[in-house]
Amino acid sequence: MALPPGMLPEIEPVSRESTAAVIARQLRDAIMTGALPPGTQLGETELAARFQVSRGPLREAMQHLVSEGLLRSERHRGLFVIDLEPGDVYDIYAARSAIERAAMLRALRGGDRDRIADLLEQTVAEMATAASEDDPGALSTADLKFHEALINASGSKRLVRMARTLLIETRMCLTALQSTYQRVEERVEEHTKLIQALRDGDEDTALTLLEAHMEDAVQRLAPGTSLKDGHAPPVPGNA
Amino acid sequence: MALPPGMLPEIEPVSRESTAAVIARQLRDAIMTGALPPGTQLGETELAARFQVSRGPLREAMQHLVSEGLLRSERHRGLFVIDLEPGDVYDIYAARSAIERAAMLRALRGGDRDRIADLLEQTVAEMATAASEDDPGALSTADLKFHEALINASGSKRLVRMARTLLIETRMCLTALQSTYQRVEERVEEHTKLIQALRDGDEDTALTLLEAHMEDAVQRLAPGTSLKDGHAPPVPGNA
DNA sequence: CCCTCTAGGATTGTCGACAATTTGCGTCCC
DNA sequence: GGGACGCAAATTGTCGACAATCCTAGAGGG
């Protein structure tokens, strides 16, 4: 209490994060960016050696990722990075559509629309920067950040929690099918229009644009499917 | 291959579930039903002794529940059952509204509406039975089963995954505030109308009814809040 | 030549013990 | 008597080793 407030802002224990959390985050990033391609088997012993920790904390990290849906565990067989099938692309975007629609609604009605819009515009600026530097990875990251910010702005703990995995999976989709075939200006434009509708408090437009945004993405990543159908086609196959 | 197909249906390894999964499920049920009240501290050593397992698998189970949001972990302090604040009730139902709306949409458009409706009617029958036996616990369970069935019927892995925790939290709400103050007939009636709208393929009615259903529940459990507002009031406080 | 059975290797699942950290209480000094 | 310091108990975090289980490769028999 002898310390004057304002100094040493946010002093925190030297190790704020648990070891397992650190490992989980690193693996998450590796999966997200494609450093660990889908289907890869993760050996506990090998990873424990690489991270310089025993198998205990590592197992905890793995379990965490399993329950998040990023890893698939086969008993007595091993852990594998999930591989996204065409149907999953549909499923991910359908779920995202539900979550982000709700987040948008809360942002629209919860007040502070301008503040939220400002935050979002910041991420769009990042997108523009990444686009001008021709860095597709950074572009995708900024894109995701936009949606993450939107959901955070909803103020709903549970929407945020549920969206975390979805956004990672989205990133996996974008990494796997890196050819987005979309002009960057168009991509930025969609987000900008979304912000404008939010700023205006125009619910119908905002929700419609959001839906269209998702629909666009699905049709780009998994041609032939549409969110408007109730179910994804069983398996497009390898035709 | 010597066994004729059709016999011994679904023979499975003696231990199909991992130890941690069994423990997690048991704790989940205990939390759900209120046997472990919110705020309870769970000591690893004590639980390990009770379950007759070492702390390893038990820790895994705990971690699982933490990442599901049912337990709150404080580093070097212990694990506690989450306690739901008034704002959480709002948050839970807002999230449920988003998920179930999406599920309903997929059920409506995905075909097999009649089959789904039949499944749902089965759970409503369970509700009626529980009501006639004046068993509020069973009534809540059947109620949850209705919504679980609806979400399962959507066929979306991710909607199902996200809903799991939400439904458990809902059960916690119902247990904590057991006085529902709602006539059982009314409760059954709401679900029945929902099914009818689904059967008819009447999207507008179904979605509206669903929204109203959630709104009703929120106003009953957390009076003074409404899903129509963007944010829950910061904290109703103890006025 | 194909199928079956068996032995080996490798991986996960489980356990008990040790180390690190936090909290609460008792003591000491002012 | 009040406050700060320090010790001790309890709890979690971590580790290495052992046991159980599963896949694979190879030999043997039909």
Tab-separated table of C-alpha atoms (C1' of nucleotides) in Angstrom, chain D residues 5-26:
chain	number	residue	atom	x	y	z
D	5	DC	C1'	6.919	-10.593	10.338
D	6	DG	C1'	7.697	-15.499	9.996
D	7	DC	C1'	6.589	-20.239	10.435
D	8	DA	C1'	3.732	-24.264	9.501
D	9	DA	C1'	-0.066	-26.793	7.485
D	10	DA	C1'	-2.604	-27.724	3.489
D	11	DT	C1'	-3.258	-27.667	-1.295
D	12	DT	C1'	-1.971	-27.627	-5.948
D	13	DG	C1'	1.740	-28.273	-9.575
D	14	DT	C1'	5.179	-31.367	-11.361
D	15	DC	C1'	7.791	-35.345	-12.127
D	16	DG	C1'	9.489	-40.112	-13.226
D	17	DA	C1'	8.288	-44.961	-13.318
D	18	DC	C1'	5.169	-48.819	-13.874
D	19	DA	C1'	1.125	-51.166	-15.938
D	20	DA	C1'	-2.351	-51.857	-19.476
D	21	DT	C1'	-3.590	-51.560	-24.121
D	22	DC	C1'	-3.157	-51.333	-29.030
D	23	DC	C1'	-0.854	-51.598	-33.744
D	24	DT	C1'	2.551	-54.039	-36.590
D	25	DA	C1'	5.503	-57.329	-38.390
D	26	DG	C1'	6.817	-61.877	-38.820
